[in-house]
Amino acid sequence: MRVTVKLFATFRDGRFKVEEKNLSEDSRVLDVLQLLNILPEEVAICLVNGRDVKEQHLLNDGDTIALFPPVGGG
Amino acid sequence: MTIEGRYVRNKKTLTDEDQHKLANSCVAIVGCGGLGGYIAEELARIGVGRLVLIDGDRLEVSNLNRQIMATELNIGQWKVEAARDRLRSVNSEVKVEIIKEWFKEEKGPEMFREVDLVFDALDSLATRVELERVCHRLKLPLVFASIAGWFGQIGVSLPGDFSVSRLFGNGERGVESTWGNPAFTPAVLASLSVAEGVKLLAGRMPALRRAWLQVDLLTMEFERFEINNT
């Protein structure tokens, strides 16, 4: 299946802004994180099609995943 | 000192009625660093009547790159004192109260006794979540902003929204610990915060309720995301 991965803020550093990825069926958000060399604890928010999900969330063909690192400074 | 014409350039963005509402408002700024300093500066200039500044830290050399209240002459001074001194010369009509302590959940009701609106300009993810909880309990609107490197997030949390706990509920520190905070990012995010805060004080609808604006000053992209209650 094909999904669109969007990265934000520092996740773009050395990676990309938006890319399409081919994944095997039954892939989860966690598999995308592994593919991108991002640890689950580095993620503050993960949206799939605009909805807040956890890393175990099962993906579907055509999903858009948006990943945000924690931005906490003041 | 009352100066005739001080607010003339606030018109017609602000009506006389809006200006009157601001003058009769009390706003708390939690955290008086990069974000909080600019927020205090802008609220004083626009004419908010009372400010409560909360920060338990003193100015240090590494603050000079971005904190508007920091100068080479006041290193070592309490941040809230430095802010009060500067604001006095910017707008002496504004009453500035200072609290030289760190925000803690149990101190919230005392700190916010006469407050109408709270700004979250903190630098700890966990304390941001505590602050939202207190604001909800006290039925106070909250404008939150955060920064790291080229990036920032800003939104509004009204009682019951829990936007902050959704955004900042995971982890201890953000990527600012490795990416730092350059001068331009707090200035931009503080200005966006004040724009939302002024709407709330004037009784208008904020634009970023149940949402946040993701700010990227590297690509100059500003993208809005909804916070769904699921």
Short mmCIF file of C-alpha atoms in Angstrom, two decimals:
data_model
loop_
_atom_site.label_atom_id
_atom_site.label_comp_id
_atom_site.label_asym_id
_atom_site.label_seq_id
_atom_site.Cartn_x
_atom_site.Cartn_y
_atom_site.Cartn_z
CA MET A 1 0.00 0.00 0.00
CA ARG A 2 0.99 3.63 -0.45
CA VAL A 3 0.94 6.26 2.25
CA THR A 4 1.99 9.91 2.32
CA VAL A 5 4.39 10.86 5.10
CA LYS A 6 4.67 14.52 6.15
CA LEU A 7 7.41 15.58 8.53
CA PHE A 8 7.49 18.81 10.54
CA ALA A 9 10.05 21.01 12.29
CA THR A 10 13.31 19.25 13.11
CA PHE A 11 12.12 15.89 11.73
CA ARG A 12 12.79 17.39 8.27
CA ASP A 13 16.48 17.77 9.06
CA GLY A 14 18.37 15.21 6.93
CA ARG A 15 15.08 13.63 5.79
CA PHE A 16 12.32 15.29 3.74
CA LYS A 17 9.20 17.43 4.01
CA VAL A 18 6.74 15.10 2.28
CA GLU A 19 7.19 11.74 0.57
CA GLU A 20 5.12 8.81 -0.61
CA LYS A 21 6.13 5.46 0.88
CA ASN A 22 5.35 1.92 -0.19
CA LEU A 23 4.53 -0.25 2.81
CA SER A 24 3.50 -3.86 3.23
CA GLU A 25 -0.09 -4.60 4.23
CA ASP A 26 -0.83 -4.43 7.97
CA SER A 27 1.85 -1.79 8.52
CA ARG A 28 1.57 0.39 11.60
CA VAL A 29 2.78 3.89 12.39
CA LEU A 30 5.65 2.23 14.25
CA ASP A 31 6.89 0.71 10.97
CA VAL A 32 7.01 4.17 9.38
CA LEU A 33 8.99 5.47 12.35
CA GLN A 34 11.50 2.62 12.01
CA LEU A 35 11.82 3.30 8.29
CA LEU A 36 12.67 6.93 9.08
CA ASN A 37 14.96 6.13 12.01
CA ILE A 38 12.72 8.06 14.43
CA LEU A 39 12.21 6.67 17.93
CA PRO A 40 8.61 6.61 19.21
CA GLU A 41 9.65 8.73 22.22
CA GLU A 42 10.90 11.45 19.85
CA VAL A 43 7.36 11.99 18.55
CA ALA A 44 5.11 14.49 20.32
CA ILE A 45 2.14 14.16 17.97
CA CYS A 46 1.25 11.75 15.20
CA LEU A 47 -1.74 12.51 13.01
CA VAL A 48 -3.19 10.05 10.51
CA ASN A 49 -5.61 11.80 8.16
CA GLY A 50 -5.79 14.62 10.69
CA ARG A 51 -6.67 12.42 13.69
CA ASP A 52 -4.42 11.94 16.70
CA VAL A 53 -3.13 8.32 16.87
CA LYS A 54 -0.62 6.18 18.80
CA GLU A 55 2.34 4.37 17.23
CA GLN A 56 0.47 1.04 17.15
CA HIS A 57 -2.20 2.51 14.85
CA LEU A 58 -2.82 0.29 11.80
CA LEU A 59 -2.40 2.10 8.48
CA ASN A 60 -4.56 1.91 5.36
CA ASP A 61 -3.76 2.50 1.71
CA GLY A 62 -3.91 6.23 0.93
CA ASP A 63 -3.37 7.41 4.53
CA THR A 64 -1.52 10.63 5.24
CA ILE A 65 0.74 10.53 8.29
CA ALA A 66 2.01 13.74 9.90
CA LEU A 67 4.77 13.56 12.52
CA PHE A 68 5.75 16.37 14.91
CA PRO A 69 8.63 16.49 17.40
CA PRO A 70 8.09 18.19 20.78
CA VAL A 71 8.64 21.96 20.59
CA GLY A 72 8.68 23.13 24.19
CA GLY A 73 10.95 26.14 24.59
CA GLY A 74 9.90 29.51 25.87
CA MET B 1 2.03 58.99 33.13
CA THR B 2 -1.05 59.52 30.96
CA ILE B 3 -0.02 60.62 27.51
CA GLU B 4 -2.64 62.00 25.13
CA GLY B 5 -2.57 60.10 21.84
CA ARG B 6 -0.61 57.09 23.15
CA TYR B 7 -3.05 54.65 21.58
CA VAL B 8 -3.96 56.61 18.46
CA ARG B 9 -2.20 54.10 16.18
CA ASN B 10 -4.18 51.22 17.69
CA LYS B 11 -7.20 52.59 15.76
CA LYS B 12 -9.17 51.29 13.92
CA THR B 13 -7.76 47.85 14.58
CA LEU B 14 -9.02 48.43 18.11
CA THR B 15 -12.20 50.44 18.77
CA ASP B 16 -12.48 52.79 21.76
CA GLU B 17 -14.53 50.07 23.43
CA ASP B 18 -11.81 47.46 22.78
CA GLN B 19 -9.19 49.83 24.17
CA HIS B 20 -11.31 50.36 27.25
CA LYS B 21 -11.63 46.60 27.74
CA LEU B 22 -7.86 46.16 27.49
CA ALA B 23 -7.29 48.95 30.03
CA ASN B 24 -9.60 47.15 32.46
CA SER B 25 -7.99 43.73 31.93
CA CYS B 26 -5.48 41.82 34.00
CA VAL B 27 -3.22 39.34 32.20
CA ALA B 28 -0.79 36.81 33.67
CA ILE B 29 2.34 35.83 31.75
CA VAL B 30 3.83 32.58 33.01
CA GLY B 31 7.49 32.50 32.10
CA CYS B 32 9.36 35.72 31.43
CA GLY B 33 12.05 34.53 29.02
CA GLY B 34 12.18 34.72 25.22
CA LEU B 35 8.42 34.46 24.63
CA GLY B 36 7.22 36.03 27.88
CA GLY B 37 9.39 39.13 27.52
CA TYR B 38 8.04 39.99 24.08
CA ILE B 39 4.48 39.15 25.16
CA ALA B 40 4.80 41.54 28.14
CA GLU B 41 6.32 44.24 25.92
CA GLU B 42 3.48 44.05 23.39
CA LEU B 43 0.69 43.88 25.98
CA ALA B 44 2.12 46.96 27.73
CA ARG B 45 2.43 48.87 24.47
CA ILE B 46 -1.09 47.99 23.30
CA GLY B 47 -2.56 49.14 26.61
CA VAL B 48 -3.49 46.19 28.84
CA GLY B 49 -4.15 47.67 32.30
CA ARG B 50 -2.50 45.13 34.56
CA LEU B 51 0.19 42.52 34.02
CA VAL B 52 1.24 39.75 36.40
CA LEU B 53 4.71 38.47 35.48
CA ILE B 54 5.74 35.08 36.89
CA ASP B 55 9.28 33.69 36.67
CA GLY B 56 11.69 32.29 39.27
CA ASP B 57 14.83 32.84 37.21
CA ARG B 58 17.55 35.47 36.93
CA LEU B 59 18.97 36.87 33.69
CA GLU B 60 22.14 35.29 32.37
CA VAL B 61 24.51 35.95 29.49
CA SER B 62 22.97 33.24 27.27
CA ASN B 63 19.64 35.13 27.39
CA LEU B 64 21.05 38.13 25.49
CA ASN B 65 20.60 36.53 22.07
CA ARG B 66 16.79 36.67 22.28
CA GLN B 67 15.25 37.98 25.49
CA ILE B 68 14.12 41.58 25.02
CA MET B 69 14.30 42.30 28.76
CA ALA B 70 17.97 41.22 28.94
CA THR B 71 20.75 43.79 28.48
CA GLU B 72 24.45 43.76 29.29
CA LEU B 73 23.62 45.97 32.28
CA ASN B 74 21.12 43.73 34.04
CA ILE B 75 22.67 40.25 33.95
CA GLY B 76 22.01 38.58 37.29
CA GLN B 77 18.80 40.54 37.95
CA TRP B 78 15.50 38.73 38.41
CA LYS B 79 13.83 38.44 35.00
CA VAL B 80 10.53 39.80 36.28
CA GLU B 81 12.29 42.81 37.85
CA ALA B 82 14.13 43.58 34.63
CA ALA B 83 10.81 43.34 32.79
CA ARG B 84 9.04 45.63 35.25
CA ASP B 85 11.84 48.22 34.95
CA ARG B 86 11.68 48.24 31.17
CA LEU B 87 7.86 48.29 31.02
CA ARG B 88 7.77 51.27 33.38
CA SER B 89 9.59 53.33 30.76
CA VAL B 90 7.49 51.92 27.91
CA ASN B 91 4.06 52.50 29.48
CA SER B 92 3.84 53.74 33.05
CA GLU B 93 0.04 53.56 32.93
CA VAL B 94 0.30 49.76 33.12
CA LYS B 95 0.34 48.23 36.60
CA VAL B 96 2.98 45.50 36.68
CA GLU B 97 2.99 42.92 39.46
CA ILE B 98 5.92 40.56 39.71
CA ILE B 99 6.16 37.09 41.23
CA LYS B 100 9.74 35.82 41.64
CA GLU B 101 8.72 32.17 41.81
CA TRP B 102 8.28 29.25 39.48
CA PHE B 103 4.71 28.46 38.54
CA LYS B 104 3.33 25.47 40.43
CA GLU B 105 -0.11 23.95 40.09
CA GLU B 106 -1.04 24.51 43.74
CA LYS B 107 -0.05 28.19 43.57
CA GLY B 108 -2.27 28.85 40.53
CA PRO B 109 -5.42 30.07 42.33
CA GLU B 110 -3.39 32.60 44.34
CA MET B 111 -1.29 33.76 41.36
CA PHE B 112 -4.35 34.17 39.09
CA ARG B 113 -6.76 35.67 41.64
CA GLU B 114 -7.72 38.73 39.60
CA VAL B 115 -6.56 37.55 36.19
CA ASP B 116 -8.73 37.49 33.02
CA LEU B 117 -6.33 35.74 30.64
CA VAL B 118 -3.16 33.65 30.95
CA PHE B 119 -0.21 33.32 28.56
CA ASP B 120 1.83 30.13 28.66
CA ALA B 121 5.43 31.16 27.91
CA LEU B 122 6.98 28.29 29.86
CA ASP B 123 9.87 26.06 28.80
CA SER B 124 8.85 22.78 30.44
CA LEU B 125 6.40 20.42 28.77
CA ALA B 126 5.09 19.00 32.05
CA THR B 127 4.51 22.45 33.60
CA ARG B 128 2.60 23.53 30.49
CA VAL B 129 0.14 20.68 31.08
CA GLU B 130 -0.20 21.68 34.76
CA LEU B 131 -0.85 25.29 33.78
CA GLU B 132 -3.64 24.29 31.42
CA ARG B 133 -5.24 22.20 34.15
CA VAL B 134 -5.22 25.17 36.54
CA CYS B 135 -6.64 27.52 33.92
CA HIS B 136 -9.47 25.13 33.16
CA ARG B 137 -10.25 24.74 36.85
CA LEU B 138 -10.33 28.54 37.29
CA LYS B 139 -12.30 28.98 34.02
CA LEU B 140 -9.54 31.12 32.51
CA PRO B 141 -8.68 31.29 28.82
CA LEU B 142 -5.11 30.33 27.96
CA VAL B 143 -2.92 31.26 24.99
CA PHE B 144 0.01 28.85 24.64
CA ALA B 145 3.14 29.11 22.52
CA SER B 146 6.37 27.17 22.29
CA ILE B 147 9.60 27.52 20.34
CA ALA B 148 12.63 25.51 19.23
CA GLY B 149 15.13 26.57 16.57
CA TRP B 150 13.30 27.82 13.46
CA PHE B 151 10.02 26.35 14.68
CA GLY B 152 7.09 27.16 16.89
CA GLN B 153 3.56 26.21 17.86
CA ILE B 154 0.79 28.48 19.09
CA GLY B 155 -2.87 28.00 20.00
CA VAL B 156 -5.71 28.86 22.35
CA SER B 157 -7.14 26.59 25.02
CA LEU B 158 -10.49 27.50 26.54
CA PRO B 159 -11.84 25.58 29.56
CA GLY B 160 -12.53 21.97 28.55
CA ASP B 161 -10.35 22.01 25.41
CA PHE B 162 -7.18 20.30 26.71
CA SER B 163 -5.21 21.38 23.65
CA VAL B 164 -2.00 21.71 25.65
CA SER B 165 -2.15 18.22 27.12
CA ARG B 166 -2.71 16.84 23.62
CA LEU B 167 0.26 18.72 22.20
CA PHE B 168 2.70 18.63 25.10
CA GLY B 169 1.57 15.58 27.04
CA ASN B 170 4.48 13.39 25.89
CA GLY B 171 8.04 13.73 27.14
CA GLU B 172 10.02 16.09 29.33
CA ARG B 173 11.88 18.46 27.01
CA GLY B 174 11.47 19.46 23.41
CA VAL B 175 13.99 19.69 20.57
CA GLU B 176 14.96 23.22 21.77
CA SER B 177 17.50 21.46 24.02
CA THR B 178 19.53 20.67 20.87
CA TRP B 179 18.32 23.37 18.43
CA GLY B 180 18.41 26.36 20.78
CA ASN B 181 16.29 29.49 20.45
CA PRO B 182 17.47 32.20 18.04
CA ALA B 183 16.20 35.79 18.33
CA PHE B 184 13.49 35.72 15.65
CA THR B 185 11.46 32.71 16.77
CA PRO B 186 10.28 34.00 20.19
CA ALA B 187 9.47 37.39 18.65
CA VAL B 188 7.22 35.82 15.99
CA LEU B 189 5.48 33.38 18.33
CA ALA B 190 4.99 36.04 21.01
CA SER B 191 3.36 38.35 18.46
CA LEU B 192 1.03 35.61 17.26
CA SER B 193 0.11 34.89 20.90
CA VAL B 194 -0.65 38.53 21.65
CA ALA B 195 -2.82 38.82 18.53
CA GLU B 196 -4.95 35.91 19.82
CA GLY B 197 -4.90 37.24 23.39
CA VAL B 198 -6.11 40.71 22.38
CA LYS B 199 -9.10 39.13 20.60
CA LEU B 200 -9.99 37.21 23.75
CA LEU B 201 -9.70 40.35 25.92
CA ALA B 202 -11.84 42.34 23.48
CA GLY B 203 -14.50 39.62 23.55
CA ARG B 204 -13.92 38.41 20.01
CA MET B 205 -13.44 34.84 18.84
CA PRO B 206 -9.83 33.64 18.73
CA ALA B 207 -8.77 31.97 15.46
CA LEU B 208 -6.86 29.04 16.98
CA ARG B 209 -9.28 27.41 19.39
CA ARG B 210 -9.09 23.57 19.30
CA ALA B 211 -6.23 23.98 16.84
CA TRP B 212 -2.63 24.96 16.63
CA LEU B 213 -0.55 26.87 14.15
CA GLN B 214 2.67 25.07 13.19
CA VAL B 215 5.23 27.76 12.37
CA ASP B 216 8.30 26.99 10.26
CA LEU B 217 10.55 30.02 9.75
CA LEU B 218 13.01 28.01 7.68
CA THR B 219 10.50 27.30 4.89
CA MET B 220 8.22 30.22 5.93
CA GLU B 221 5.24 27.88 6.18
CA PHE B 222 2.41 28.50 8.63
CA GLU B 223 0.07 25.51 8.78
CA ARG B 224 -3.02 25.08 10.92
CA PHE B 225 -3.92 21.73 12.46
CA GLU B 226 -7.14 20.83 14.22
CA ILE B 227 -7.14 19.20 17.64
CA ASN B 228 -9.86 16.59 17.59
CA ASN B 229 -11.48 15.38 20.78
CA THR B 230 -11.07 11.66 20.13
#
